Short mmCIF file of C-alpha atoms (C1' of nucleotides) in Angstrom, two decimals:
data_model
loop_
_atom_site.label_atom_id
_atom_site.label_comp_id
_atom_site.label_asym_id
_atom_site.label_seq_id
_atom_site.Cartn_x
_atom_site.Cartn_y
_atom_site.Cartn_z
CA MET R 1 -102.34 94.72 56.29
CA ARG R 2 -103.99 93.61 53.36
CA ARG R 3 -102.35 92.23 50.70
CA ASP R 4 -102.86 91.76 46.81
CA VAL R 5 -102.53 87.65 46.55
CA PHE R 6 -101.11 88.20 42.66
CA GLN R 7 -98.50 89.79 44.38
CA ALA R 8 -97.98 87.44 46.58
CA ILE R 9 -97.42 84.37 45.00
CA ALA R 10 -95.05 86.60 42.30
CA ASP R 11 -91.76 85.16 44.07
CA PRO R 12 -91.26 81.81 43.28
CA THR R 13 -89.95 81.08 46.20
CA ARG R 14 -93.61 82.01 47.58
CA ARG R 15 -94.57 79.86 45.31
CA ALA R 16 -92.85 77.17 46.08
CA ILE R 17 -93.91 77.55 49.62
CA VAL R 18 -97.85 77.77 48.81
CA LEU R 19 -97.16 74.09 46.76
CA LEU R 20 -95.25 72.99 49.90
CA MET R 21 -97.99 73.79 52.32
CA ALA R 22 -100.80 72.74 49.50
CA VAL R 23 -99.19 69.11 50.54
CA GLN R 24 -98.79 69.39 54.47
CA ALA R 25 -98.75 72.18 57.26
CA MET R 26 -95.59 73.13 58.62
CA THR R 27 -93.30 75.51 61.17
CA PRO R 28 -90.85 77.72 59.70
CA ASN R 29 -88.55 76.03 61.02
CA GLN R 30 -89.55 72.45 59.23
CA LEU R 31 -90.04 75.07 55.66
CA ALA R 32 -86.97 76.49 55.95
CA GLN R 33 -85.04 73.65 54.93
CA HIS R 34 -86.16 73.07 52.18
CA PHE R 35 -85.12 76.61 50.91
CA SER R 36 -81.21 78.06 51.07
CA ILE R 37 -82.23 81.32 52.42
CA SER R 38 -82.28 82.29 55.91
CA ARG R 39 -85.05 80.46 58.62
CA GLN R 40 -85.80 85.00 58.85
CA ALA R 41 -86.39 85.10 54.93
CA VAL R 42 -88.56 82.53 54.86
CA SER R 43 -90.49 83.89 57.71
CA LYS R 44 -90.96 87.22 56.06
CA HIS R 45 -92.33 85.54 53.18
CA LEU R 46 -95.01 83.53 55.75
CA ARG R 47 -95.85 87.41 56.30
CA ILE R 48 -96.28 88.12 53.12
CA LEU R 49 -98.54 85.03 52.44
CA THR R 50 -100.14 85.26 55.95
CA GLU R 51 -101.17 89.37 54.66
CA CYS R 52 -103.37 87.89 52.10
CA ARG R 53 -105.06 85.05 53.55
CA LEU R 54 -102.80 82.66 51.42
CA LEU R 55 -101.68 81.21 54.79
CA GLN R 56 -103.22 80.72 58.53
CA PRO R 57 -101.05 80.58 61.63
CA GLU R 58 -101.51 77.84 64.20
CA PRO R 59 -99.87 78.05 67.08
CA ARG R 60 -99.38 74.79 68.73
CA GLY R 61 -97.26 75.73 71.70
CA ARG R 62 -94.05 77.53 70.25
CA GLU R 63 -94.58 75.64 67.32
CA ILE R 64 -96.44 77.64 64.80
CA TYR R 65 -98.19 75.56 62.15
CA TYR R 66 -98.81 77.93 58.71
CA VAL R 67 -102.29 76.08 56.78
CA LEU R 68 -102.48 76.61 53.48
CA GLU R 69 -106.56 78.43 53.03
CA ALA R 70 -106.77 76.61 49.49
CA GLY R 71 -110.11 79.07 48.94
CA LYS R 72 -108.18 81.86 48.43
CA LEU R 73 -106.77 81.01 45.17
CA ASP R 74 -109.98 81.12 43.62
CA GLU R 75 -109.51 84.87 43.81
CA ILE R 76 -106.68 83.56 40.91
CA GLY R 77 -108.78 81.43 39.16
CA GLN R 78 -111.97 83.58 38.75
CA TRP R 79 -109.63 86.11 37.34
CA LEU R 80 -108.11 83.96 34.90
CA GLU R 81 -111.98 82.74 34.13
CA GLN R 82 -112.91 86.06 33.29
CA CYS R 83 -110.00 86.81 31.08
CA ARG R 84 -111.04 83.79 29.02
CA LYS R 85 -114.64 84.12 29.09
CA SER R 86 -113.75 87.81 27.15
CA TRP R 87 -111.23 86.02 24.68
CA GLU R 88 -113.56 83.29 24.09
CA SER R 89 -116.64 85.71 24.31
CA ARG R 90 -114.59 88.31 21.65
CA PHE R 91 -114.71 85.17 19.29
CA ASN R 92 -117.79 84.38 19.47
CA GLN R 93 -118.82 87.91 18.27
CA LEU R 94 -116.79 87.09 15.45
CA ASP R 95 -118.75 83.61 14.87
CA GLN R 96 -121.93 85.43 15.36
CA VAL R 97 -120.80 88.22 12.63
CA LEU R 98 -119.66 84.63 10.32
CA ILE R 99 -122.94 82.66 11.56
CA THR R 100 -125.50 85.50 10.30
CA LEU R 101 -123.44 86.81 7.08
CA GLN R 102 -123.63 83.26 6.28
CA ALA R 103 -127.06 82.78 6.50
CA ASN R 104 -127.90 85.87 4.53
CA GLN R 105 -125.04 84.74 1.72
CA ARG R 106 -128.49 84.15 -0.07
CA ASP R 107 -129.41 87.39 0.16
CA THR R 108 -126.17 88.93 0.14
CA SER R 109 -126.55 90.51 -3.47
CA THR R 110 -130.20 92.33 -2.62
CA LEU R 111 -128.50 93.52 0.90
CA LEU R 112 -125.83 95.01 -0.45
CA MET U 3 -85.62 88.96 27.31
CA ARG U 4 -87.37 85.77 29.10
CA ARG U 5 -89.73 86.45 32.08
CA ASP U 6 -92.38 85.09 34.74
CA VAL U 7 -95.42 85.46 33.66
CA PHE U 8 -96.52 85.79 37.64
CA GLN U 9 -93.84 88.86 38.09
CA ALA U 10 -96.26 89.94 35.31
CA ILE U 11 -99.47 89.79 36.42
CA ALA U 12 -98.61 91.01 40.26
CA ASP U 13 -99.03 94.46 39.05
CA PRO U 14 -102.62 95.71 39.11
CA THR U 15 -102.31 98.01 36.32
CA ARG U 16 -101.22 95.26 34.10
CA ARG U 17 -104.10 92.96 34.94
CA ALA U 18 -106.42 95.51 33.97
CA ILE U 19 -104.49 95.80 30.78
CA VAL U 20 -104.94 92.17 30.35
CA LEU U 21 -108.51 92.21 30.86
CA LEU U 22 -108.66 95.09 28.11
CA MET U 23 -106.73 92.87 25.68
CA ALA U 24 -108.70 89.85 25.79
CA VAL U 25 -111.82 91.85 25.01
CA GLN U 26 -110.28 93.58 22.01
CA ALA U 27 -106.23 93.77 21.00
CA MET U 28 -105.44 98.05 20.68
CA THR U 29 -102.44 99.72 20.12
CA PRO U 30 -100.55 101.34 23.29
CA ASN U 31 -102.20 104.98 22.81
CA GLN U 32 -105.57 103.64 22.50
CA LEU U 33 -104.55 101.71 26.15
CA ALA U 34 -103.07 105.14 27.66
CA GLN U 35 -106.47 106.42 27.57
CA HIS U 36 -107.87 104.23 29.90
CA PHE U 37 -105.40 104.70 32.37
CA SER U 38 -103.94 108.09 34.30
CA ILE U 39 -100.27 107.31 34.01
CA SER U 40 -98.60 108.41 30.56
CA ARG U 41 -98.11 107.18 27.55
CA GLN U 42 -94.67 105.45 28.02
CA ALA U 43 -96.07 104.09 31.05
CA VAL U 44 -98.35 101.88 29.53
CA SER U 45 -95.19 101.26 26.90
CA LYS U 46 -92.91 99.82 29.53
CA HIS U 47 -96.02 97.63 31.18
CA LEU U 48 -96.69 96.81 27.49
CA ARG U 49 -93.23 95.58 27.54
CA ILE U 50 -93.52 93.34 30.24
CA LEU U 51 -96.25 91.39 29.31
CA THR U 52 -94.70 91.04 25.88
CA GLU U 53 -91.06 89.49 27.61
CA CYS U 54 -93.40 87.00 29.17
CA ARG U 55 -95.27 86.19 26.24
CA LEU U 56 -99.08 87.14 27.30
CA LEU U 57 -99.11 89.63 24.57
CA GLN U 58 -97.86 89.94 21.37
CA PRO U 59 -97.50 92.73 19.00
CA GLU U 60 -98.71 93.00 15.08
CA PRO U 61 -97.56 96.22 13.30
CA ARG U 62 -100.17 97.76 11.34
CA GLY U 63 -97.87 100.86 9.64
CA ARG U 64 -96.90 103.14 12.07
CA GLU U 65 -99.34 100.99 14.50
CA ILE U 66 -99.08 98.59 17.16
CA TYR U 67 -101.62 96.24 17.82
CA TYR U 68 -100.52 94.09 21.07
CA VAL U 69 -102.89 90.84 20.91
CA LEU U 70 -103.70 88.67 23.97
CA GLU U 71 -101.84 85.51 23.91
CA ALA U 72 -104.71 83.55 25.52
CA GLY U 73 -102.59 80.23 25.85
CA LYS U 74 -99.77 81.91 27.92
CA LEU U 75 -102.45 81.98 30.86
CA ASP U 76 -102.68 78.34 31.06
CA GLU U 77 -99.18 78.34 32.88
CA ILE U 78 -101.14 80.19 35.51
CA GLY U 79 -104.13 77.88 35.73
CA GLN U 80 -101.82 74.85 35.55
CA TRP U 81 -100.28 75.91 38.79
CA LEU U 82 -103.46 76.45 40.40
CA GLU U 83 -104.89 73.35 39.48
CA GLN U 84 -101.18 71.65 41.13
CA CYS U 85 -102.06 73.43 44.06
CA ARG U 86 -105.55 72.49 44.07
CA LYS U 87 -104.14 68.50 43.75
CA SER U 88 -102.10 68.37 46.25
CA TRP U 89 -104.53 70.22 48.86
CA GLU U 90 -107.28 67.49 48.25
CA SER U 91 -105.07 64.07 47.47
CA ARG U 92 -103.77 65.96 51.28
CA PHE U 93 -107.43 65.02 52.41
CA ASN U 94 -107.77 61.68 50.58
CA GLN U 95 -104.86 60.39 52.60
CA LEU U 96 -106.81 61.75 55.74
CA ASP U 97 -109.80 60.24 54.58
CA GLN U 98 -108.30 57.10 53.94
CA VAL U 99 -106.94 56.85 57.05
CA LEU U 100 -110.25 57.53 58.74
CA ILE U 101 -111.89 55.28 56.95
CA THR U 102 -109.05 52.15 57.71
CA LEU U 103 -109.77 53.15 60.76
CA GLN U 104 -112.96 52.93 60.78
CA ALA U 105 -113.71 49.73 59.13
CA ASN U 106 -111.19 48.03 61.42
CA GLN U 107 -113.05 49.58 64.59
CA ARG U 108 -114.44 46.47 65.78
CA ASP U 109 -111.23 45.48 66.16
CA THR U 110 -109.92 48.13 67.52
CA SER U 111 -109.42 46.91 71.03
CA THR U 112 -107.22 43.41 69.96
CA LEU U 113 -105.00 45.92 67.69
CA LEU U 114 -104.24 47.66 70.65
"C1'" DT C 22 -83.91 77.76 87.90
"C1'" DA C 23 -80.83 78.31 84.20
"C1'" DT C 24 -80.81 76.31 79.38
"C1'" DA C 25 -81.48 75.77 74.65
"C1'" DT C 26 -85.20 76.21 70.90
"C1'" DC C 27 -88.55 78.84 67.89
"C1'" DC C 28 -90.26 82.50 66.35
"C1'" DG C 29 -91.38 87.32 65.02
"C1'" DC C 30 -89.44 91.88 64.75
"C1'" DA C 31 -86.06 95.82 63.52
"C1'" DA C 32 -81.88 97.45 61.30
"C1'" DC C 33 -79.74 97.90 57.12
"C1'" DC C 34 -78.50 96.94 52.35
"C1'" DA C 35 -78.47 96.36 47.18
"C1'" DT C 36 -81.54 95.72 43.39
"C1'" DT C 37 -85.90 96.06 41.32
"C1'" DC C 38 -89.76 98.73 40.06
"C1'" DG C 39 -93.58 101.78 38.43
"C1'" DG C 40 -93.59 106.34 37.24
"C1'" DT C 41 -91.80 110.51 34.97
"C1'" DT C 42 -89.31 113.61 31.32
"C1'" DG C 43 -87.29 114.15 27.22
"C1'" DC C 44 -86.08 112.73 22.82
"C1'" DA C 45 -85.13 109.95 17.96
"C1'" DC C 46 -87.20 107.64 14.67
"C1'" DA C 47 -90.36 105.74 11.64
"C1'" DA C 48 -94.70 106.06 9.19
"C1'" DG C 49 -99.09 108.66 7.06
"C1'" DA C 50 -100.44 114.08 6.07
"C1'" DG C 51 -100.39 117.96 4.09
"C1'" DC E 21 -90.34 117.77 1.45
"C1'" DT E 22 -92.02 119.47 5.65
"C1'" DC E 23 -95.04 118.53 9.69
"C1'" DT E 24 -97.80 115.86 12.58
"C1'" DT E 25 -98.10 111.11 15.12
"C1'" DG E 26 -97.32 106.91 16.76
"C1'" DT E 27 -94.07 104.25 19.09
"C1'" DG E 28 -89.57 103.12 21.79
"C1'" DC E 29 -85.54 103.99 24.49
"C1'" DA E 30 -82.77 106.17 27.93
"C1'" DA E 31 -82.13 108.99 31.93
"C1'" DC E 32 -83.29 109.98 36.48
"C1'" DC E 33 -86.10 109.54 40.93
"C1'" DG E 34 -88.67 107.65 45.18
"C1'" DA E 35 -90.47 103.14 47.40
"C1'" DA E 36 -90.65 98.94 47.53
"C1'" DT E 37 -88.48 93.99 47.61
"C1'" DG E 38 -86.16 90.42 49.19
"C1'" DG E 39 -82.20 89.16 51.12
"C1'" DT E 40 -78.66 89.75 55.58
"C1'" DT E 41 -77.81 90.04 60.78
"C1'" DG E 42 -78.87 91.30 65.56
"C1'" DC E 43 -81.69 90.44 69.15
"C1'" DG E 44 -85.53 90.01 72.89
"C1'" DG E 45 -89.67 87.11 74.54
"C1'" DA E 46 -92.08 83.14 74.81
"C1'" DT E 47 -91.63 77.94 75.11
"C1'" DA E 48 -89.94 73.35 76.33
"C1'" DT E 49 -86.14 70.77 78.76
"C1'" DA E 50 -82.03 69.69 81.82
#
DNA sequence: TATATCCGCAACCATTCGGTTGCACAAGAG
DNA sequence: CTCTTGTGCAACCGAATGGTTGCGGATATA
């Protein structure tokens, strides 16, 4: 199933999972020991993180290691940059106006 | 009310609002014209974005302009960086092991 | 082979979410 | 003052969320 990465990291438990996985890949059982919820609840979170390609399962015998797909984090970074860029160009536009005004200040009287 | 910024940007409509607000501050009515949902639904989104300090309301008479609080975006960026940093230091640790092994390669036979 | 372990799936449940409609109130416009 | 406009708030509703428990299947272990 396709899923939204922003919706995936909305839950604080899932963000903690991503952080842990960034340090070291783990199995669901190992992971569940870090939380106070049931193993199945952790598995649900892993499923969601896997569906949006933030994690990738790597079976090792009867165990399954979930590995972080760090490249998927860029999707979040791109949105962030888009916001920041728009926000700053908004100021740049204002700066342009001010610079133009300042440059023409000596002519302002004649222009108005 | 205090709110989680990650939960706030989980909804695609709210992300679109943030992007629009990054370009130009708007009133709820102006904003609602960009979407196919009701004005009240947009107002709900504005409330959530305001509660997590991503937007700040600026009353102008009977109108209210919502202005982006761009600094709040850093909270997301910090989490991202924390993930990336852990992820890369994970590789660095592996690199250290490999480098050490390679340096000692000539002695491996004696060490084992 | 029998048993224990690791894991995902399904059913269920309370709560939250995102949308709607209707209403009340404050501020300009006539 | 009256009317229109911009806004927030409350009630309601179906769907999604995050948790639980119980089960079955596959893999190691005795």
